[in-house]
mmCIF file of C-alpha atoms in Angstrom:
data_model
loop_
_atom_site.group_PDB
_atom_site.id
_atom_site.type_symbol
_atom_site.label_atom_id
_atom_site.label_comp_id
_atom_site.label_asym_id
_atom_site.label_seq_id
_atom_site.Cartn_x
_atom_site.Cartn_y
_atom_site.Cartn_z
ATOM 1 C CA MET H 10 29.643 21.471 45.381
ATOM 2 C CA VAL H 11 33.252 22.203 44.574
ATOM 3 C CA THR H 12 35.070 25.321 44.832
ATOM 4 C CA ASN H 13 36.684 26.755 41.297
ATOM 5 C CA THR H 14 39.943 27.745 41.070
ATOM 6 C CA ILE H 15 40.935 31.296 41.571
ATOM 7 C CA SER H 16 42.726 33.753 39.076
ATOM 8 C CA VAL H 17 45.932 35.564 40.190
ATOM 9 C CA SER H 18 47.412 38.860 38.569
ATOM 10 C CA GLU H 19 51.206 38.313 39.137
ATOM 11 C CA THR H 20 52.550 41.630 39.278
ATOM 12 C CA PRO H 21 56.278 41.217 40.589
ATOM 13 C CA GLN H 22 55.204 42.103 43.706
ATOM 14 C CA VAL H 23 52.791 39.555 43.925
ATOM 15 C CA LEU H 24 54.766 37.125 42.320
ATOM 16 C CA TYR H 25 57.498 37.061 44.504
ATOM 17 C CA ALA H 26 55.176 37.204 47.917
ATOM 18 C CA LEU H 27 53.690 34.085 46.607
ATOM 19 C CA ARG H 28 57.381 32.567 45.681
ATOM 20 C CA ARG H 29 58.171 32.939 49.325
ATOM 21 C CA ALA H 30 54.906 31.929 50.905
ATOM 22 C CA ASP H 31 54.533 29.011 48.838
ATOM 23 C CA ASP H 32 58.337 27.462 50.068
ATOM 24 C CA ALA H 33 56.976 28.126 53.337
ATOM 25 C CA LEU H 34 53.673 26.504 53.390
ATOM 26 C CA ILE H 35 54.736 23.713 51.237
ATOM 27 C CA LEU H 36 58.067 22.556 53.334
ATOM 28 C CA GLY H 37 55.823 23.274 56.298
ATOM 29 C CA HIS H 38 53.003 20.916 54.935
ATOM 30 C CA ARG H 39 55.686 18.590 54.248
ATOM 31 C CA LEU H 40 56.708 18.705 57.876
ATOM 32 C CA SER H 41 53.369 18.386 59.304
ATOM 33 C CA GLU H 42 53.059 14.958 57.854
ATOM 34 C CA CYS H 43 55.663 13.687 60.000
ATOM 35 C CA CYS H 44 53.439 14.469 62.931
ATOM 36 C CA GLY H 45 53.016 11.376 65.149
ATOM 37 C CA HIS H 46 55.683 9.502 62.736
ATOM 38 C CA ALA H 47 58.688 10.861 63.968
ATOM 39 C CA PRO H 48 61.383 8.527 65.287
ATOM 40 C CA THR H 49 60.889 9.770 69.092
ATOM 41 C CA LEU H 50 58.172 11.986 70.584
ATOM 42 C CA GLU H 51 61.076 14.881 71.293
ATOM 43 C CA GLU H 52 61.555 15.091 67.560
ATOM 44 C CA ASP H 53 58.106 14.749 66.525
ATOM 45 C CA MET H 54 57.687 18.163 68.356
ATOM 46 C CA ALA H 55 60.628 19.618 66.970
ATOM 47 C CA LEU H 56 59.649 18.823 63.370
ATOM 48 C CA ALA H 57 56.301 20.029 64.068
ATOM 49 C CA ASN H 58 57.250 23.277 65.357
ATOM 50 C CA ILE H 59 59.361 23.806 62.565
ATOM 51 C CA GLY H 60 56.669 23.208 60.533
ATOM 52 C CA LEU H 61 54.288 25.558 62.666
ATOM 53 C CA ASP H 62 56.963 28.328 62.008
ATOM 54 C CA LEU H 63 57.142 28.138 58.337
ATOM 55 C CA ILE H 64 53.365 28.085 58.027
ATOM 56 C CA GLY H 65 53.294 31.260 59.994
ATOM 57 C CA GLN H 66 55.757 32.786 57.704
ATOM 58 C CA ALA H 67 53.528 31.656 55.002
ATOM 59 C CA ARG H 68 50.587 33.481 56.328
ATOM 60 C CA ALA H 69 52.226 36.734 56.731
ATOM 61 C CA LEU H 70 53.338 36.648 53.178
ATOM 62 C CA TYR H 71 50.092 35.443 51.465
ATOM 63 C CA ALA H 72 48.370 38.505 53.275
ATOM 64 C CA LEU H 73 51.108 40.540 52.064
ATOM 65 C CA ALA H 74 50.267 39.512 48.296
ATOM 66 C CA ALA H 75 46.823 39.814 49.002
ATOM 67 C CA LEU H 76 47.528 43.749 49.965
ATOM 68 C CA ARG H 77 49.266 44.184 47.146
ATOM 69 C CA GLU H 78 47.539 42.522 44.570
ATOM 70 C CA PRO H 79 45.050 44.503 42.194
ATOM 71 C CA SER H 80 41.502 43.552 42.851
ATOM 72 C CA LEU H 81 39.637 41.158 40.621
ATOM 73 C CA GLU H 82 36.649 42.103 38.572
ATOM 74 C CA GLY H 83 33.565 42.738 40.413
ATOM 75 C CA GLY H 84 36.044 44.158 43.499
ATOM 76 C CA ARG H 85 36.502 40.523 44.977
ATOM 77 C CA ALA H 86 39.972 39.968 46.240
ATOM 78 C CA ASN H 87 42.320 36.936 47.083
ATOM 79 C CA THR H 88 42.936 35.925 50.618
ATOM 80 C CA GLU H 89 45.654 33.921 52.567
ATOM 81 C CA ASP H 90 43.269 31.060 52.227
ATOM 82 C CA THR H 91 42.068 31.328 48.889
ATOM 83 C CA TYR H 92 45.873 31.319 47.618
ATOM 84 C CA ALA H 93 46.699 28.598 49.900
ATOM 85 C CA TYR H 94 43.555 26.341 48.870
ATOM 86 C CA LEU H 95 42.280 27.225 45.440
ATOM 87 C CA ARG H 96 44.984 27.572 43.453
ATOM 88 C CA ASP H 97 46.134 24.583 41.062
ATOM 89 C CA VAL H 98 49.831 22.697 40.704
ATOM 90 C CA GLY H 99 50.581 25.108 37.947
ATOM 91 C CA GLN H 100 49.961 28.315 40.110
ATOM 92 C CA TYR H 101 52.161 27.237 42.745
ATOM 93 C CA ARG H 102 55.562 28.916 42.653
ATOM 94 C CA ASN H 103 57.589 27.204 45.238
ATOM 95 C CA LEU H 104 60.721 25.610 45.136
ATOM 96 C CA LEU H 105 61.195 21.999 43.840
ATOM 97 C CA LEU H 106 63.307 21.252 46.822
ATOM 98 C CA CYS H 107 60.210 22.101 49.305
ATOM 99 C CA GLU H 108 57.673 19.260 47.760
ATOM 100 C CA LEU H 109 59.930 16.371 47.546
ATOM 101 C CA PRO H 110 58.425 13.387 49.484
ATOM 102 C CA ASN H 111 59.684 13.228 52.781
ATOM 103 C CA GLY H 112 61.542 9.647 52.620
ATOM 104 C CA ASP H 113 63.402 8.550 56.043
ATOM 105 C CA PHE H 114 64.511 11.254 59.127
ATOM 106 C CA GLY H 115 67.923 11.621 57.336
ATOM 107 C CA ARG H 116 66.366 13.004 54.236
ATOM 108 C CA ILE H 117 63.699 15.288 56.064
ATOM 109 C CA ILE H 118 66.778 16.883 58.483
ATOM 110 C CA MET H 119 69.118 17.324 55.352
ATOM 111 C CA ARG H 120 66.441 19.006 53.163
ATOM 112 C CA GLN H 121 65.639 21.260 55.898
ATOM 113 C CA PHE H 122 69.080 21.827 56.704
ATOM 114 C CA LEU H 123 70.076 22.999 53.105
ATOM 115 C CA TYR H 124 66.952 25.037 52.902
ATOM 116 C CA SER H 125 67.336 26.808 56.379
ATOM 117 C CA ALA H 126 71.170 27.630 55.214
ATOM 118 C CA PHE H 127 69.831 29.593 52.343
ATOM 119 C CA ILE H 128 66.755 30.807 53.804
ATOM 120 C CA ASP H 129 68.220 32.608 57.038
ATOM 121 C CA PRO H 130 70.806 34.697 55.860
ATOM 122 C CA TYR H 131 68.637 35.530 53.191
ATOM 123 C CA TRP H 132 65.823 36.756 55.502
ATOM 124 C CA ARG H 133 68.822 38.507 57.258
ATOM 125 C CA ALA H 134 69.756 40.502 54.493
ATOM 126 C CA MET H 135 65.935 41.324 53.432
ATOM 127 C CA MET H 136 65.582 42.895 56.997
ATOM 128 C CA LYS H 137 67.528 45.915 55.152
ATOM 129 C CA SER H 138 64.505 45.819 52.530
ATOM 130 C CA SER H 139 63.275 49.106 51.384
ATOM 131 C CA ASP H 140 59.715 47.967 51.886
ATOM 132 C CA ALA H 141 58.947 48.308 55.325
ATOM 133 C CA GLN H 142 56.326 45.138 55.771
ATOM 134 C CA LEU H 143 58.831 42.892 54.120
ATOM 135 C CA ALA H 144 61.473 44.123 56.583
ATOM 136 C CA ALA H 145 58.836 43.259 59.271
ATOM 137 C CA ILE H 146 58.643 40.018 57.738
ATOM 138 C CA ALA H 147 61.932 39.096 57.560
ATOM 139 C CA GLU H 148 62.820 40.246 61.149
ATOM 140 C CA LYS H 149 60.363 37.906 62.394
ATOM 141 C CA ALA H 150 61.136 34.981 60.115
ATOM 142 C CA GLU H 151 64.940 35.346 60.629
ATOM 143 C CA LYS H 152 64.473 34.327 64.468
ATOM 144 C CA GLU H 153 62.645 31.388 63.628
ATOM 145 C CA THR H 154 65.193 30.146 60.800
ATOM 146 C CA ALA H 155 68.171 30.828 62.747
ATOM 147 C CA TYR H 156 66.636 27.799 65.229
ATOM 148 C CA HIS H 157 66.023 25.587 62.233
ATOM 149 C CA LEU H 158 69.564 26.070 60.834
ATOM 150 C CA ARG H 159 70.942 25.251 64.270
ATOM 151 C CA TYR H 160 68.609 22.137 65.045
ATOM 152 C CA THR H 161 69.235 20.802 61.370
ATOM 153 C CA SER H 162 72.989 21.123 61.660
ATOM 154 C CA GLU H 163 73.448 19.306 64.993
ATOM 155 C CA TRP H 164 71.337 16.432 63.243
ATOM 156 C CA VAL H 165 73.290 16.496 60.432
ATOM 157 C CA ILE H 166 76.608 16.302 62.248
ATOM 158 C CA ARG H 167 75.329 13.612 64.372
ATOM 159 C CA LEU H 168 73.686 11.141 61.658
ATOM 160 C CA GLY H 169 76.668 11.973 59.134
ATOM 161 C CA ASP H 170 79.031 10.788 61.902
ATOM 162 C CA GLY H 171 77.087 8.374 63.734
ATOM 163 C CA THR H 172 76.841 4.930 62.767
ATOM 164 C CA PRO H 173 78.087 3.266 59.096
ATOM 165 C CA LYS H 174 74.108 3.102 58.476
ATOM 166 C CA SER H 175 73.277 6.497 59.459
ATOM 167 C CA HIS H 176 76.291 7.975 57.568
ATOM 168 C CA ASP H 177 75.273 5.977 54.417
ATOM 169 C CA ARG H 178 71.344 7.316 54.935
ATOM 170 C CA MET H 179 72.580 11.030 55.279
ATOM 171 C CA GLN H 180 74.993 10.919 52.254
ATOM 172 C CA ALA H 181 72.189 9.388 50.103
ATOM 173 C CA ALA H 182 69.963 12.003 51.224
ATOM 174 C CA LEU H 183 72.255 14.683 50.196
ATOM 175 C CA GLU H 184 73.125 12.915 46.694
ATOM 176 C CA PHE H 185 69.153 12.625 45.815
ATOM 177 C CA LEU H 186 68.394 16.441 47.196
ATOM 178 C CA TRP H 187 71.682 18.368 45.703
ATOM 179 C CA SER H 188 70.743 19.337 42.265
ATOM 180 C CA TYR H 189 67.210 20.870 43.873
ATOM 181 C CA THR H 190 69.426 23.530 45.423
ATOM 182 C CA GLY H 191 70.289 25.652 43.071
ATOM 183 C CA GLU H 192 66.813 26.899 42.576
ATOM 184 C CA MET H 193 67.384 28.769 45.865
ATOM 185 C CA PHE H 194 69.693 31.246 43.795
ATOM 186 C CA ASP H 195 67.907 31.951 40.567
ATOM 187 C CA THR H 196 66.523 35.251 39.825
ATOM 188 C CA ASP H 197 64.290 36.815 36.862
ATOM 189 C CA GLU H 198 63.036 39.838 35.213
ATOM 190 C CA ALA H 199 60.039 40.436 37.469
ATOM 191 C CA GLU H 200 62.555 40.392 40.738
ATOM 192 C CA ALA H 201 65.276 42.306 39.163
ATOM 193 C CA MET H 202 62.662 45.065 39.165
ATOM 194 C CA LEU H 203 62.424 44.618 42.952
ATOM 195 C CA GLN H 204 65.793 44.356 43.385
ATOM 196 C CA ALA H 205 66.273 47.690 41.613
ATOM 197 C CA GLU H 206 63.943 49.398 44.022
ATOM 198 C CA GLY H 207 65.678 47.870 47.032
ATOM 199 C CA MET H 208 62.655 45.791 47.911
ATOM 200 C CA ILE H 209 64.364 42.386 47.557
ATOM 201 C CA ILE H 210 68.047 41.462 47.319
ATOM 202 C CA ASP H 211 69.531 39.252 44.906
ATOM 203 C CA ALA H 212 69.365 35.692 45.887
ATOM 204 C CA SER H 213 72.176 34.533 44.036
ATOM 205 C CA VAL H 214 74.744 37.005 46.782
ATOM 206 C CA ILE H 215 73.499 34.381 49.309
ATOM 207 C CA HIS H 216 75.225 31.409 47.461
ATOM 208 C CA ASP H 217 78.725 31.913 48.482
ATOM 209 C CA GLY H 218 77.937 32.102 52.197
ATOM 210 C CA TRP H 219 75.431 29.076 51.933
ATOM 211 C CA ARG H 220 78.057 27.062 50.379
ATOM 212 C CA THR H 221 80.441 27.445 53.119
ATOM 213 C CA THR H 222 77.879 26.825 55.710
ATOM 214 C CA VAL H 223 76.756 23.672 54.040
ATOM 215 C CA GLN H 224 80.723 22.814 53.505
ATOM 216 C CA THR H 225 81.581 23.493 57.170
ATOM 217 C CA ILE H 226 78.544 21.095 58.491
ATOM 218 C CA LEU H 227 79.378 18.297 56.061
ATOM 219 C CA ASP H 228 82.754 18.205 56.888
ATOM 220 C CA ARG H 229 82.027 17.879 60.319
ATOM 221 C CA ALA H 230 79.284 15.283 59.538
ATOM 222 C CA THR H 231 82.019 13.466 57.445
ATOM 223 C CA LEU H 232 79.567 13.798 54.652
ATOM 224 C CA THR H 233 80.925 14.407 50.732
ATOM 225 C CA LEU H 234 79.644 17.230 48.864
ATOM 226 C CA PRO H 235 78.032 15.938 45.294
ATOM 227 C CA GLN H 236 80.184 16.983 42.496
ATOM 228 C CA SER H 237 77.492 17.628 39.928
ATOM 229 C CA ALA H 238 76.809 20.856 39.024
ATOM 230 C CA TRP H 239 73.765 20.268 36.984
ATOM 231 C CA MET H 240 71.010 22.008 38.515
ATOM 232 C CA GLN H 241 66.719 21.254 38.564
ATOM 233 C CA LYS H 242 64.490 24.308 38.122
ATOM 234 C CA GLY H 243 61.312 25.070 37.165
ATOM 235 C CA GLY H 244 58.965 25.232 40.434
ATOM 236 C CA ARG H 245 59.606 29.171 40.433
ATOM 237 C CA SER H 246 57.528 29.305 37.040
ATOM 238 C CA GLY H 247 54.736 26.739 37.998
ATOM 239 C CA ARG H 248 56.526 23.465 36.537
ATOM 240 C CA HIS H 249 56.729 21.164 39.345
ATOM 241 C CA SER H 250 57.429 17.634 40.050
ATOM 242 C CA GLU H 251 54.856 15.011 40.090
ATOM 243 C CA HIS H 252 54.546 14.461 43.652
ATOM 244 C CA LEU H 253 53.120 18.444 44.410
ATOM 245 C CA GLY H 254 50.056 17.455 42.755
ATOM 246 C CA PHE H 255 49.498 14.893 45.703
ATOM 247 C CA LEU H 256 50.169 16.949 48.581
ATOM 248 C CA LEU H 257 47.816 19.756 47.008
ATOM 249 C CA ALA H 258 45.093 17.413 46.977
ATOM 250 C CA GLU H 259 45.633 16.407 50.594
ATOM 251 C CA MET H 260 46.096 19.975 51.467
ATOM 252 C CA GLN H 261 42.998 21.418 49.528
ATOM 253 C CA GLN H 262 40.458 18.347 49.708
ATOM 254 C CA LEU H 263 38.353 19.941 52.909
ATOM 255 C CA PRO H 264 38.154 23.461 51.736
ATOM 256 C CA ARG H 265 37.221 22.758 48.102
ATOM 257 C CA SER H 266 34.785 20.439 48.926
ATOM 258 C CA GLU H 267 33.194 22.091 51.943
ATOM 259 C CA PRO H 268 33.624 25.686 50.969
ATOM 260 C CA GLY H 269 33.594 28.115 53.776
ATOM 261 C CA ALA H 270 34.274 25.394 56.480
ATOM 262 C CA VAL H 271 35.364 26.556 59.611
ATOM 263 C CA TRP H 272 36.134 24.950 62.754
ATOM 264 C CA MET B 247 85.248 3.161 54.483
ATOM 265 C CA ASN B 248 88.040 3.346 56.327
ATOM 266 C CA LYS B 249 87.733 5.868 58.773
ATOM 267 C CA THR B 250 86.274 5.132 62.023
ATOM 268 C CA LEU B 251 82.765 6.745 62.712
ATOM 269 C CA LYS B 252 81.374 7.712 66.077
ATOM 270 C CA ALA B 253 78.547 5.839 66.995
ATOM 271 C CA THR B 254 75.913 8.394 68.323
ATOM 272 C CA PRO B 255 75.899 8.141 72.332
ATOM 273 C CA PRO B 256 73.122 6.001 73.698
ATOM 274 C CA VAL B 257 69.898 8.032 74.346
ATOM 275 C CA GLN B 258 69.489 8.797 78.152
ATOM 276 C CA LEU B 259 67.259 10.562 80.182
ATOM 277 C CA TRP B 260 67.620 14.381 81.117
ATOM 278 C CA GLU B 261 65.554 16.440 83.639
ATOM 279 C CA VAL B 262 64.517 20.037 82.415
ATOM 280 C CA PHE B 263 64.353 23.538 84.491
ATOM 281 C CA ILE B 264 63.267 26.723 83.085
ATOM 282 C CA ARG B 265 63.136 30.045 84.351
ATOM 283 C CA SER B 266 59.937 31.916 83.307
ATOM 284 C CA ARG B 267 60.731 35.539 84.092
ATOM 285 C CA SER B 268 63.957 37.383 85.363
ATOM 286 C CA GLY B 269 64.570 37.338 89.073
ATOM 287 C CA LEU B 270 62.940 33.748 89.418
ATOM 288 C CA ALA B 271 64.499 30.512 90.213
ATOM 289 C CA HIS B 272 64.651 28.013 87.348
ATOM 290 C CA LYS B 273 61.920 25.323 88.256
ATOM 291 C CA HIS B 274 61.630 21.427 87.587
ATOM 292 C CA VAL B 275 59.337 21.413 84.540
ATOM 293 C CA GLY B 276 59.742 17.790 83.186
ATOM 294 C CA SER B 277 62.144 15.120 81.671
ATOM 295 C CA LEU B 278 63.072 14.200 78.119
ATOM 296 C CA HIS B 279 65.110 11.662 76.063
ATOM 297 C CA ALA B 280 68.360 12.441 74.194
ATOM 298 C CA GLU B 281 71.681 11.728 73.253
ATOM 299 C CA ASP B 282 73.786 14.430 74.426
ATOM 300 C CA ALA B 283 73.701 17.598 75.823
ATOM 301 C CA GLU B 284 73.132 19.894 72.725
ATOM 302 C CA LEU B 285 70.590 17.721 71.591
ATOM 303 C CA ALA B 286 68.756 17.574 74.787
ATOM 304 C CA LEU B 287 68.851 21.653 75.033
ATOM 305 C CA GLN B 288 67.108 21.848 71.694
ATOM 306 C CA ALA B 289 64.596 19.133 72.850
ATOM 307 C CA ALA B 290 63.819 21.142 76.062
ATOM 308 C CA ARG B 291 62.931 24.417 73.877
ATOM 309 C CA ASN B 292 60.990 22.289 71.528
ATOM 310 C CA LEU B 293 59.211 20.529 73.772
ATOM 311 C CA PHE B 294 58.928 22.931 77.194
ATOM 312 C CA THR B 295 58.771 26.274 75.968
ATOM 313 C CA ARG B 296 56.396 26.391 73.195
ATOM 314 C CA ARG B 297 54.003 28.699 74.619
ATOM 315 C CA GLY B 298 56.331 31.371 75.777
ATOM 316 C CA GLU B 299 57.015 30.100 79.089
ATOM 317 C CA GLY B 300 60.841 30.296 79.154
ATOM 318 C CA LEU B 301 63.813 32.926 79.319
ATOM 319 C CA SER B 302 66.365 30.081 80.183
ATOM 320 C CA ILE B 303 66.873 26.604 80.291
ATOM 321 C CA TRP B 304 68.580 24.013 82.402
ATOM 322 C CA VAL B 305 68.898 20.320 81.615
ATOM 323 C CA VAL B 306 70.953 18.052 83.682
ATOM 324 C CA PRO B 307 71.549 14.257 83.211
ATOM 325 C CA SER B 308 68.626 12.614 85.370
ATOM 326 C CA HIS B 309 71.654 10.080 86.745
ATOM 327 C CA LEU B 310 73.205 12.897 88.265
ATOM 328 C CA ILE B 311 70.742 14.047 90.247
ATOM 329 C CA ILE B 312 71.597 13.165 94.433
ATOM 330 C CA ALA B 313 68.131 12.306 95.624
ATOM 331 C CA SER B 314 66.803 11.628 99.279
ATOM 332 C CA ASP B 315 65.565 8.304 99.945
ATOM 333 C CA PRO B 316 61.946 8.185 100.466
ATOM 334 C CA SER B 317 62.365 5.376 103.217
ATOM 335 C CA GLU B 318 64.572 8.143 105.708
ATOM 336 C CA LYS B 319 61.861 10.615 105.296
ATOM 337 C CA GLY B 320 60.711 10.229 108.926
ATOM 338 C CA MET B 321 64.278 10.961 109.944
ATOM 339 C CA LEU B 322 64.741 13.891 107.755
ATOM 340 C CA PHE B 323 61.555 15.864 108.141
ATOM 341 C CA GLU B 324 59.167 14.807 110.815
ATOM 342 C CA PRO B 325 61.529 16.636 113.174
ATOM 343 C CA ALA B 326 60.747 20.029 111.432
ATOM 344 C CA LEU B 327 57.113 19.436 112.046
ATOM 345 C CA SER B 328 56.819 20.118 115.580
ATOM 346 C CA LYS B 329 59.152 23.301 115.423
ATOM 347 C CA ALA B 330 56.576 25.946 114.525
ATOM 348 C CA TYR B 331 58.521 28.601 115.914
ATOM 349 C CA ARG B 332 60.669 28.609 112.866
ATOM 350 C CA HIS B 333 57.887 30.088 110.849
ATOM 351 C CA PRO B 334 57.997 33.906 111.240
ATOM 352 C CA THR B 335 54.515 34.558 111.999
ATOM 353 C CA PHE B 336 55.144 35.572 115.539
ATOM 354 C CA TYR B 337 56.548 39.054 114.144
ATOM 355 C CA ASN B 338 54.243 42.353 113.263
ATOM 356 C CA VAL B 339 55.296 43.561 109.814
ATOM 357 C CA PRO B 340 54.876 47.376 109.702
ATOM 358 C CA GLU B 341 52.092 47.874 107.073
ATOM 359 C CA GLU B 342 54.603 50.325 105.407
ATOM 360 C CA VAL B 343 56.396 47.596 104.469
ATOM 361 C CA GLY B 344 53.744 46.054 102.163
ATOM 362 C CA HIS B 345 54.023 42.494 100.969
ATOM 363 C CA MET B 346 57.061 40.875 101.533
#
C-alpha cells in the first residue's frame, strides 16, 4: 500500500508557516545526511546537533500550520507528519539554498553560515510579532540559530584563512552558493498581507545587516564576496532544483510505503 | 596568491570540565580533539552539554595538566590511610544543624 499525497489549503498564514518549516526541515535533513560522515567525531556531533535544532523548529512551525489550516473535507486535518511526509516536490516551499547537496565539509559549513547569518536576525526581529505563537517560536529558535551562526563563523574563518587548499575550497563553496542567497530576502503578496498585520516582518529589512555580517566574516577568512548580482529563485513557489526529489524520496520512502509505522 | 595564509594549527587534546549547577565545582567529564581554544569550547558544548548538563564549561589543553606520578602513590597517599583521626567522625553534630 502506498499513501497518497495530501492537499494543503495554503492560506497566507499556512503558506508562511510551511515556507519557514520547510527551510528548517530540508536543511535539517541535509545535515542528518552527514551523520557518521563528518571529518571528525566532534564535528559529526556538531552538525547533527544543528540538524536536530532545525528539525525541532520545523516541527513547531508545522504544528502551527496545522492549527491555522482550515479543516479539509470530512473534517480531516493535516499534521506535522503529513506535511513532512505526504507532500510532493512541487508542494514544498523551502529556499533552494536549503536543498542543495552537501558537497564537502567546507560547502556544508558555508551553506549553514549564509543561512544562519540570515535566519538568526530574522527570528530575533520576529520575537516582536503580533502573533504570540510565532513570537514564541522565534524566541526559542533564535537561541539555537545564534549558536549556529557562531559555530559556522568560526569554521569559515579557520578554513578560509587556513591552508591554500582549504581557502580555495571555501571560495569555491561561496561561488557555488552565492546565487541562492537572494531568495532569502524575497517577499510576495501573501506575506505582504501578514506584514501589514504586524504578524511577520519584511525579510528584505534583514538584508543589509546580513551583508555586513557576511562581509565581516569573509574578510577575516580572507575570502572574496562574489560580484554577481543575479539570483536564483523558485523554491518559495514550489519550483525546485532536481535535488529535492531525491531528498524527499529518501525521507518519505518509509512513511509512504508503511503508513502509520511507529517505532 | 601572494598573501601568506595562516595554516590551521594542528589538532591537540583538551580536557573538559562542566559545572552542572550553581554552587557546584567544575567536574571533569572527558576529553576531545580541537584545533584551538574557541573550537575546543564549541566542541565541548556540542559533545558534553546535549542533555542539559551544563551551566559553565572549562577547557584546558591536556598537556598543561601536571599529573602525579603513579609510581609514587605509596609515598604520596599511603601515609594518610593510617590517620583515621583526620576524618571528622568523632564529633557529635547537634540535631538542629541537620545535614552538613
